[in-house]
Amino acid sequence: VPGVRLENVVKRYGKIIAVNNVSLVIKDGEFFTILGPSGCGKSTTLRLIAGLEFPDEGKIYIGDKDVTMTHPKDRDVAMVFQNYALYPHMTVFENIAFPLEVRRKELGLTREDINKMVVEIARFLSIDHLLDRRPSQLSGGQQQRVALARALVRKPKVWLLDEPLSNLDAKLRLLMRAELKKLQKTLGITTVYVTHDQVEAMTMSDRIAVMEGGRVRQVGTPDELYYRP
Ligand code: ADP
Ligand code: ADP
């Protein structure tokens, strides 16, 4: 069973067709990138998978479950945004714990379970010494790690990342590329990654979908899509 499947998905905003008849099969455990210029429909595609938007036509599956019209909290996905979207009034600990807190009863977790899970993922991302700070007291790279930790703490089936490295400086971006990729491989989590950066797509992805004007133009491995002398 694929990790994520889109079948003839269409999303319109008035006269604009943001996503135009897109079909994709994203394999379980793969690092899949949607690559294309600004405005081509990458973010909308990701938000449709997240359930932050609903398609006008087509079907979306996560695993073997039809999630086309289901609420984000009923999809086993976690999303990381370009601007991190951390809660400024909460500590790092509280930020990371939040996705667990809101589902605490449903997941049957005790406070102690939550403590353990937060500390474990924070250690994994080398931010366990920052748990008492607030986001404003962190560097950009540290904030990004907190956002990654918050998205991973509940061990979602699918990880959705929208240009997560674009606000970092060039040096940190290179470092985080490698870290993110390692994290993804270690966890074996199905990942859909959105970027307009061809080098980023080539170095990180198992497969890439190239989008243009709301459509998928090509899908393939970096080697299939780009000639590298
Ligand atoms: P990308 O992520 O590739 O930059 P988007 O998915 O954000 O592209 O946008 C695709 C197209 O849909 C663009 O023309 C954009 O202006 C339009 N669009 C996206 N979101 C909205 C919205 N909420 N309302 C109206 N138009 C939108
Ligand atoms: P990105 O290119 O990274 O997706 P954008 O700046 O295009 O970022 O979009 C940021 C937000 O603005 C998104 O939530 C998107 O839905 C919304 N948006 C994008 N284009 C439009 C538009 N033409 N009209 C209204 N909202 C839009």
mmCIF file of C-alpha atoms and ligand atoms in Angstrom:
data_model
loop_
_atom_site.group_PDB
_atom_site.id
_atom_site.type_symbol
_atom_site.label_atom_id
_atom_site.label_comp_id
_atom_site.label_asym_id
_atom_site.label_seq_id
_atom_site.Cartn_x
_atom_site.Cartn_y
_atom_site.Cartn_z
ATOM 1 C CA VAL A 1 0.000 0.000 0.000
ATOM 2 C CA PRO A 2 1.407 3.453 -0.929
ATOM 3 C CA GLY A 3 2.016 6.063 1.788
ATOM 4 C CA VAL A 4 -0.048 8.707 0.036
ATOM 5 C CA ARG A 5 -2.092 8.629 -3.163
ATOM 6 C CA LEU A 6 -3.698 11.496 -5.090
ATOM 7 C CA GLU A 7 -6.165 10.659 -7.837
ATOM 8 C CA ASN A 8 -7.124 13.341 -10.364
ATOM 9 C CA VAL A 9 -7.127 16.071 -7.733
ATOM 10 C CA VAL A 10 -8.396 19.534 -8.700
ATOM 11 C CA LYS A 11 -8.412 22.667 -6.510
ATOM 12 C CA ARG A 12 -9.757 26.010 -7.730
ATOM 13 C CA TYR A 13 -9.675 29.466 -6.183
ATOM 14 C CA GLY A 14 -12.274 31.363 -8.188
ATOM 15 C CA LYS A 15 -10.968 31.340 -11.740
ATOM 16 C CA ILE A 16 -7.476 30.154 -10.739
ATOM 17 C CA ILE A 17 -6.880 26.407 -11.028
ATOM 18 C CA ALA A 18 -4.186 26.009 -8.355
ATOM 19 C CA VAL A 19 -4.026 22.207 -8.722
ATOM 20 C CA ASN A 20 -5.070 20.834 -12.077
ATOM 21 C CA ASN A 21 -5.838 17.119 -12.275
ATOM 22 C CA VAL A 22 -2.885 15.911 -10.221
ATOM 23 C CA SER A 23 -2.306 12.182 -9.657
ATOM 24 C CA LEU A 24 0.610 10.981 -7.534
ATOM 25 C CA VAL A 25 1.601 7.741 -5.845
ATOM 26 C CA ILE A 26 4.007 8.317 -2.952
ATOM 27 C CA LYS A 27 5.572 5.109 -1.676
ATOM 28 C CA ASP A 28 5.585 4.101 1.957
ATOM 29 C CA GLY A 29 8.766 5.420 3.617
ATOM 30 C CA GLU A 30 9.984 7.445 0.669
ATOM 31 C CA PHE A 31 11.331 11.007 0.595
ATOM 32 C CA PHE A 32 9.179 12.565 -2.116
ATOM 33 C CA THR A 33 9.715 16.142 -3.266
ATOM 34 C CA ILE A 34 7.372 18.464 -5.138
ATOM 35 C CA LEU A 35 9.574 20.878 -7.071
ATOM 36 C CA GLY A 36 8.566 23.932 -9.085
ATOM 37 C CA PRO A 37 8.517 27.716 -9.320
ATOM 38 C CA SER A 38 6.472 30.008 -7.075
ATOM 39 C CA GLY A 39 2.749 29.789 -7.782
ATOM 40 C CA CYS A 40 2.838 26.370 -9.499
ATOM 41 C CA GLY A 41 0.608 24.725 -6.863
ATOM 42 C CA LYS A 42 3.108 23.015 -4.547
ATOM 43 C CA SER A 43 1.787 24.404 -1.261
ATOM 44 C CA THR A 44 -1.818 23.853 -2.235
ATOM 45 C CA THR A 45 -1.043 20.214 -3.025
ATOM 46 C CA LEU A 46 0.598 19.811 0.385
ATOM 47 C CA ARG A 47 -2.293 21.532 2.186
ATOM 48 C CA LEU A 48 -4.717 19.193 0.419
ATOM 49 C CA ILE A 49 -2.772 16.186 1.738
ATOM 50 C CA ALA A 50 -2.780 17.776 5.211
ATOM 51 C CA GLY A 51 -6.534 18.408 5.111
ATOM 52 C CA LEU A 52 -6.089 22.165 5.507
ATOM 53 C CA GLU A 53 -7.930 22.475 2.186
ATOM 54 C CA PHE A 54 -10.400 20.185 0.440
ATOM 55 C CA PRO A 55 -10.273 19.353 -3.275
ATOM 56 C CA ASP A 56 -13.041 20.300 -5.696
ATOM 57 C CA GLU A 57 -12.500 17.015 -7.526
ATOM 58 C CA GLY A 58 -10.527 13.822 -7.050
ATOM 59 C CA LYS A 59 -9.528 11.560 -4.183
ATOM 60 C CA ILE A 60 -6.779 11.532 -1.575
ATOM 61 C CA TYR A 61 -5.667 8.375 0.260
ATOM 62 C CA ILE A 62 -3.297 7.982 3.200
ATOM 63 C CA GLY A 63 -2.334 4.337 3.408
ATOM 64 C CA ASP A 64 -5.494 2.540 2.327
ATOM 65 C CA LYS A 65 -7.811 5.107 3.920
ATOM 66 C CA ASP A 66 -9.804 7.567 1.808
ATOM 67 C CA VAL A 67 -9.211 10.893 3.614
ATOM 68 C CA THR A 68 -10.475 13.189 0.858
ATOM 69 C CA MET A 69 -12.923 15.103 3.077
ATOM 70 C CA THR A 70 -11.608 14.300 6.566
ATOM 71 C CA HIS A 71 -10.397 16.846 9.117
ATOM 72 C CA PRO A 72 -6.589 17.253 9.655
ATOM 73 C CA LYS A 73 -6.782 15.704 13.119
ATOM 74 C CA ASP A 74 -8.260 12.547 11.592
ATOM 75 C CA ARG A 75 -5.282 12.148 9.244
ATOM 76 C CA ASP A 76 -2.068 10.670 10.508
ATOM 77 C CA VAL A 77 0.018 13.595 9.202
ATOM 78 C CA ALA A 78 2.178 16.365 10.629
ATOM 79 C CA MET A 79 3.149 19.535 8.811
ATOM 80 C CA VAL A 80 6.146 21.853 9.106
ATOM 81 C CA PHE A 81 5.857 25.367 7.701
ATOM 82 C CA GLN A 82 8.395 27.798 6.262
ATOM 83 C CA ASN A 83 7.928 30.214 9.183
ATOM 84 C CA TYR A 84 7.988 27.377 11.794
ATOM 85 C CA ALA A 85 4.683 28.660 13.310
ATOM 86 C CA LEU A 86 5.826 28.046 16.905
ATOM 87 C CA TYR A 87 3.600 29.304 19.730
ATOM 88 C CA PRO A 88 5.480 32.342 21.114
ATOM 89 C CA HIS A 89 3.908 32.290 24.594
ATOM 90 C CA MET A 90 4.825 28.627 25.162
ATOM 91 C CA THR A 91 8.180 27.155 26.131
ATOM 92 C CA VAL A 92 10.005 24.781 23.807
ATOM 93 C CA PHE A 93 8.752 21.884 25.930
ATOM 94 C CA GLU A 94 5.149 23.085 25.684
ATOM 95 C CA ASN A 95 5.462 23.647 21.942
ATOM 96 C CA ILE A 96 6.708 20.110 21.335
ATOM 97 C CA ALA A 97 4.174 18.601 23.760
ATOM 98 C CA PHE A 98 1.222 20.441 22.208
ATOM 99 C CA PRO A 99 0.222 17.821 19.573
ATOM 100 C CA LEU A 100 0.205 15.206 22.351
ATOM 101 C CA GLU A 101 -1.657 17.418 24.858
ATOM 102 C CA VAL A 102 -4.545 18.064 22.478
ATOM 103 C CA ARG A 103 -4.985 14.308 21.957
ATOM 104 C CA ARG A 104 -3.980 13.181 25.441
ATOM 105 C CA LYS A 105 -7.229 11.395 26.350
ATOM 106 C CA GLU A 106 -7.725 9.909 22.919
ATOM 107 C CA LEU A 107 -4.149 8.578 22.889
ATOM 108 C CA GLY A 108 -4.433 7.444 26.513
ATOM 109 C CA LEU A 109 -1.254 9.243 27.575
ATOM 110 C CA THR A 110 -0.230 10.184 31.104
ATOM 111 C CA ARG A 111 1.745 13.353 31.883
ATOM 112 C CA GLU A 112 4.741 11.117 32.415
ATOM 113 C CA ASP A 113 4.346 9.505 28.966
ATOM 114 C CA ILE A 114 4.275 12.981 27.418
ATOM 115 C CA ASN A 115 7.386 14.055 29.334
ATOM 116 C CA LYS A 116 9.219 10.990 28.104
ATOM 117 C CA MET A 117 8.181 11.431 24.473
ATOM 118 C CA VAL A 118 9.109 15.128 24.430
ATOM 119 C CA VAL A 119 12.512 14.546 26.001
ATOM 120 C CA GLU A 120 13.221 11.641 23.651
ATOM 121 C CA ILE A 121 12.552 13.584 20.441
ATOM 122 C CA ALA A 122 14.326 16.687 21.849
ATOM 123 C CA ARG A 123 17.447 14.578 22.532
ATOM 124 C CA PHE A 124 17.217 13.122 19.054
ATOM 125 C CA LEU A 125 17.308 16.653 17.608
ATOM 126 C CA SER A 126 19.918 17.933 20.115
ATOM 127 C CA ILE A 127 17.613 20.543 21.641
ATOM 128 C CA ASP A 128 17.033 18.912 25.032
ATOM 129 C CA HIS A 129 19.032 21.708 26.734
ATOM 130 C CA LEU A 130 16.576 24.316 25.364
ATOM 131 C CA LEU A 131 13.294 22.925 26.703
ATOM 132 C CA ASP A 132 12.668 25.794 29.161
ATOM 133 C CA ARG A 133 13.264 28.593 26.668
ATOM 134 C CA ARG A 134 10.732 30.482 24.583
ATOM 135 C CA PRO A 135 10.974 30.595 20.767
ATOM 136 C CA SER A 136 12.166 34.233 20.830
ATOM 137 C CA GLN A 137 15.250 33.098 22.785
ATOM 138 C CA LEU A 138 16.339 30.673 20.051
ATOM 139 C CA SER A 139 18.341 30.980 16.834
ATOM 140 C CA GLY A 140 16.686 30.261 13.499
ATOM 141 C CA GLY A 141 18.221 26.805 13.309
ATOM 142 C CA GLN A 142 17.103 25.977 16.844
ATOM 143 C CA GLN A 143 13.558 27.173 16.096
ATOM 144 C CA GLN A 144 13.530 24.959 13.035
ATOM 145 C CA ARG A 145 14.583 21.950 15.114
ATOM 146 C CA VAL A 146 11.751 22.675 17.564
ATOM 147 C CA ALA A 147 9.292 22.774 14.659
ATOM 148 C CA LEU A 148 10.630 19.429 13.387
ATOM 149 C CA ALA A 149 10.385 17.936 16.893
ATOM 150 C CA ARG A 150 6.796 19.140 17.324
ATOM 151 C CA ALA A 151 5.858 17.549 14.002
ATOM 152 C CA LEU A 152 7.527 14.225 14.840
ATOM 153 C CA VAL A 153 6.722 13.730 18.524
ATOM 154 C CA ARG A 154 3.505 11.846 17.871
ATOM 155 C CA LYS A 155 5.189 9.632 15.247
ATOM 156 C CA PRO A 156 2.848 10.441 12.367
ATOM 157 C CA LYS A 157 2.615 8.194 9.344
ATOM 158 C CA VAL A 158 3.261 11.084 6.952
ATOM 159 C CA TRP A 159 5.488 14.122 7.323
ATOM 160 C CA LEU A 160 4.668 17.213 5.226
ATOM 161 C CA LEU A 161 7.298 19.943 4.863
ATOM 162 C CA ASP A 162 6.717 23.269 3.082
ATOM 163 C CA GLU A 163 10.054 24.939 2.233
ATOM 164 C CA PRO A 164 11.228 24.316 5.810
ATOM 165 C CA LEU A 165 14.802 25.505 5.231
ATOM 166 C CA SER A 166 14.213 28.638 3.174
ATOM 167 C CA ASN A 167 14.496 31.058 6.114
ATOM 168 C CA LEU A 168 17.909 29.726 7.175
ATOM 169 C CA ASP A 169 21.234 31.161 6.022
ATOM 170 C CA ALA A 170 23.136 29.221 3.353
ATOM 171 C CA LYS A 171 25.521 27.435 5.728
ATOM 172 C CA LEU A 172 22.843 26.320 8.146
ATOM 173 C CA ARG A 173 20.641 25.264 5.252
ATOM 174 C CA LEU A 174 23.317 22.833 4.027
ATOM 175 C CA LEU A 175 23.716 21.393 7.508
ATOM 176 C CA MET A 176 19.969 21.046 8.062
ATOM 177 C CA ARG A 177 19.498 19.380 4.669
ATOM 178 C CA ALA A 178 21.800 16.602 5.762
ATOM 179 C CA GLU A 179 20.235 16.359 9.231
ATOM 180 C CA LEU A 180 16.692 16.324 7.950
ATOM 181 C CA LYS A 181 17.491 13.638 5.424
ATOM 182 C CA LYS A 182 19.176 11.510 8.110
ATOM 183 C CA LEU A 183 16.209 11.955 10.426
ATOM 184 C CA GLN A 184 13.826 10.897 7.673
ATOM 185 C CA LYS A 185 15.831 7.774 6.856
ATOM 186 C CA THR A 186 16.266 6.814 10.516
ATOM 187 C CA LEU A 187 12.539 7.116 11.206
ATOM 188 C CA GLY A 188 11.539 5.690 7.821
ATOM 189 C CA ILE A 189 8.672 8.159 7.728
ATOM 190 C CA THR A 190 6.851 8.851 4.454
ATOM 191 C CA THR A 191 7.814 12.428 3.605
ATOM 192 C CA VAL A 192 6.413 14.966 1.153
ATOM 193 C CA TYR A 193 8.760 17.916 0.802
ATOM 194 C CA VAL A 194 7.984 21.126 -1.086
ATOM 195 C CA THR A 195 10.736 23.321 -2.518
ATOM 196 C CA HIS A 196 11.568 25.586 -5.455
ATOM 197 C CA ASP A 197 15.284 24.711 -5.038
ATOM 198 C CA GLN A 198 16.449 22.174 -7.601
ATOM 199 C CA VAL A 199 19.696 21.347 -5.790
ATOM 200 C CA GLU A 200 17.818 20.745 -2.556
ATOM 201 C CA ALA A 201 15.401 18.444 -4.376
ATOM 202 C CA MET A 202 18.207 16.525 -6.070
ATOM 203 C CA THR A 203 20.307 15.993 -2.959
ATOM 204 C CA MET A 204 17.492 14.985 -0.595
ATOM 205 C CA SER A 205 14.868 13.109 -2.567
ATOM 206 C CA ASP A 206 14.195 9.506 -3.461
ATOM 207 C CA ARG A 207 11.823 10.803 -6.144
ATOM 208 C CA ILE A 208 10.752 14.214 -7.426
ATOM 209 C CA ALA A 209 7.540 15.495 -9.023
ATOM 210 C CA VAL A 210 8.100 18.591 -11.137
ATOM 211 C CA MET A 211 5.060 20.906 -11.104
ATOM 212 C CA GLU A 212 4.239 23.732 -13.484
ATOM 213 C CA GLY A 213 1.021 25.714 -13.747
ATOM 214 C CA GLY A 214 -0.889 23.425 -11.392
ATOM 215 C CA ARG A 215 0.088 20.252 -13.231
ATOM 216 C CA VAL A 216 2.656 17.532 -12.612
ATOM 217 C CA ARG A 217 5.005 17.564 -15.613
ATOM 218 C CA GLN A 218 7.413 14.754 -14.658
ATOM 219 C CA VAL A 219 8.008 12.274 -11.871
ATOM 220 C CA GLY A 220 11.261 10.392 -11.346
ATOM 221 C CA THR A 221 14.414 9.836 -9.336
ATOM 222 C CA PRO A 222 16.984 12.680 -9.389
ATOM 223 C CA ASP A 223 19.050 10.593 -11.850
ATOM 224 C CA GLU A 224 16.108 10.079 -14.156
ATOM 225 C CA LEU A 225 15.191 13.769 -14.176
ATOM 226 C CA TYR A 226 18.576 15.468 -14.306
ATOM 227 C CA TYR A 227 21.636 14.707 -16.349
ATOM 228 C CA ARG A 228 24.712 14.954 -14.158
ATOM 229 C CA PRO A 229 28.020 14.832 -16.033
HETATM 230 P P1 ADP B 1 3.361 27.442 -4.710
HETATM 231 O O1 ADP B 1 3.306 26.780 -3.395
HETATM 232 O O2 ADP B 1 3.908 26.573 -5.792
HETATM 233 O O3 ADP B 1 4.032 28.780 -4.657
HETATM 234 P P2 ADP B 1 0.533 27.771 -4.316
HETATM 235 O O4 ADP B 1 0.012 26.409 -4.170
HETATM 236 O O5 ADP B 1 0.748 28.582 -3.079
HETATM 237 O O6 ADP B 1 1.852 27.722 -5.186
HETATM 238 O O7 ADP B 1 -0.434 28.591 -5.267
HETATM 239 C C1 ADP B 1 -0.895 28.096 -6.519
HETATM 240 C C2 ADP B 1 -1.815 29.139 -7.154
HETATM 241 O O8 ADP B 1 -3.001 29.243 -6.371
HETATM 242 C C3 ADP B 1 -1.234 30.554 -7.185
HETATM 243 O O9 ADP B 1 -1.718 31.182 -8.348
HETATM 244 C C4 ADP B 1 -1.801 31.197 -5.937
HETATM 245 O O10 ADP B 1 -1.862 32.597 -6.065
HETATM 246 C C5 ADP B 1 -3.166 30.551 -5.859
HETATM 247 N N1 ADP B 1 -3.649 30.435 -4.455
HETATM 248 C C6 ADP B 1 -3.089 29.691 -3.485
HETATM 249 N N2 ADP B 1 -3.783 29.796 -2.345
HETATM 250 C C7 ADP B 1 -4.813 30.638 -2.615
HETATM 251 C C8 ADP B 1 -5.885 31.144 -1.845
HETATM 252 N N3 ADP B 1 -6.071 30.793 -0.560
HETATM 253 N N4 ADP B 1 -6.757 31.973 -2.448
HETATM 254 C C9 ADP B 1 -6.605 32.315 -3.732
HETATM 255 N N5 ADP B 1 -5.613 31.869 -4.525
HETATM 256 C C10 ADP B 1 -4.721 31.040 -3.969
HETATM 257 P P1 ADP B 2 4.065 29.795 -0.700
HETATM 258 O O1 ADP B 2 4.476 30.219 -2.089
HETATM 259 O O2 ADP B 2 5.212 29.442 0.167
HETATM 260 O O3 ADP B 2 2.950 28.826 -0.713
HETATM 261 P P2 ADP B 2 2.432 32.104 -0.550
HETATM 262 O O4 ADP B 2 2.951 33.427 -0.118
HETATM 263 O O5 ADP B 2 2.144 31.816 -1.980
HETATM 264 O O6 ADP B 2 3.466 31.061 0.026
HETATM 265 O O7 ADP B 2 1.105 31.762 0.264
HETATM 266 C C1 ADP B 2 0.984 31.963 1.629
HETATM 267 C C2 ADP B 2 -0.482 31.871 2.026
HETATM 268 O O8 ADP B 2 -1.274 32.800 1.278
HETATM 269 C C3 ADP B 2 -1.089 30.502 1.749
HETATM 270 O O9 ADP B 2 -1.852 30.103 2.867
HETATM 271 C C4 ADP B 2 -1.967 30.673 0.533
HETATM 272 O O10 ADP B 2 -3.153 29.892 0.622
HETATM 273 C C5 ADP B 2 -2.319 32.133 0.577
HETATM 274 N N1 ADP B 2 -2.388 32.670 -0.788
HETATM 275 C C6 ADP B 2 -1.497 32.489 -1.778
HETATM 276 N N2 ADP B 2 -1.875 33.104 -2.898
HETATM 277 C C7 ADP B 2 -3.034 33.731 -2.593
HETATM 278 C C8 ADP B 2 -3.945 34.541 -3.332
HETATM 279 N N3 ADP B 2 -3.751 34.838 -4.627
HETATM 280 N N4 ADP B 2 -5.046 34.991 -2.700
HETATM 281 C C9 ADP B 2 -5.270 34.677 -1.420
HETATM 282 N N5 ADP B 2 -4.449 33.921 -0.658
HETATM 283 C C10 ADP B 2 -3.353 33.449 -1.250
#
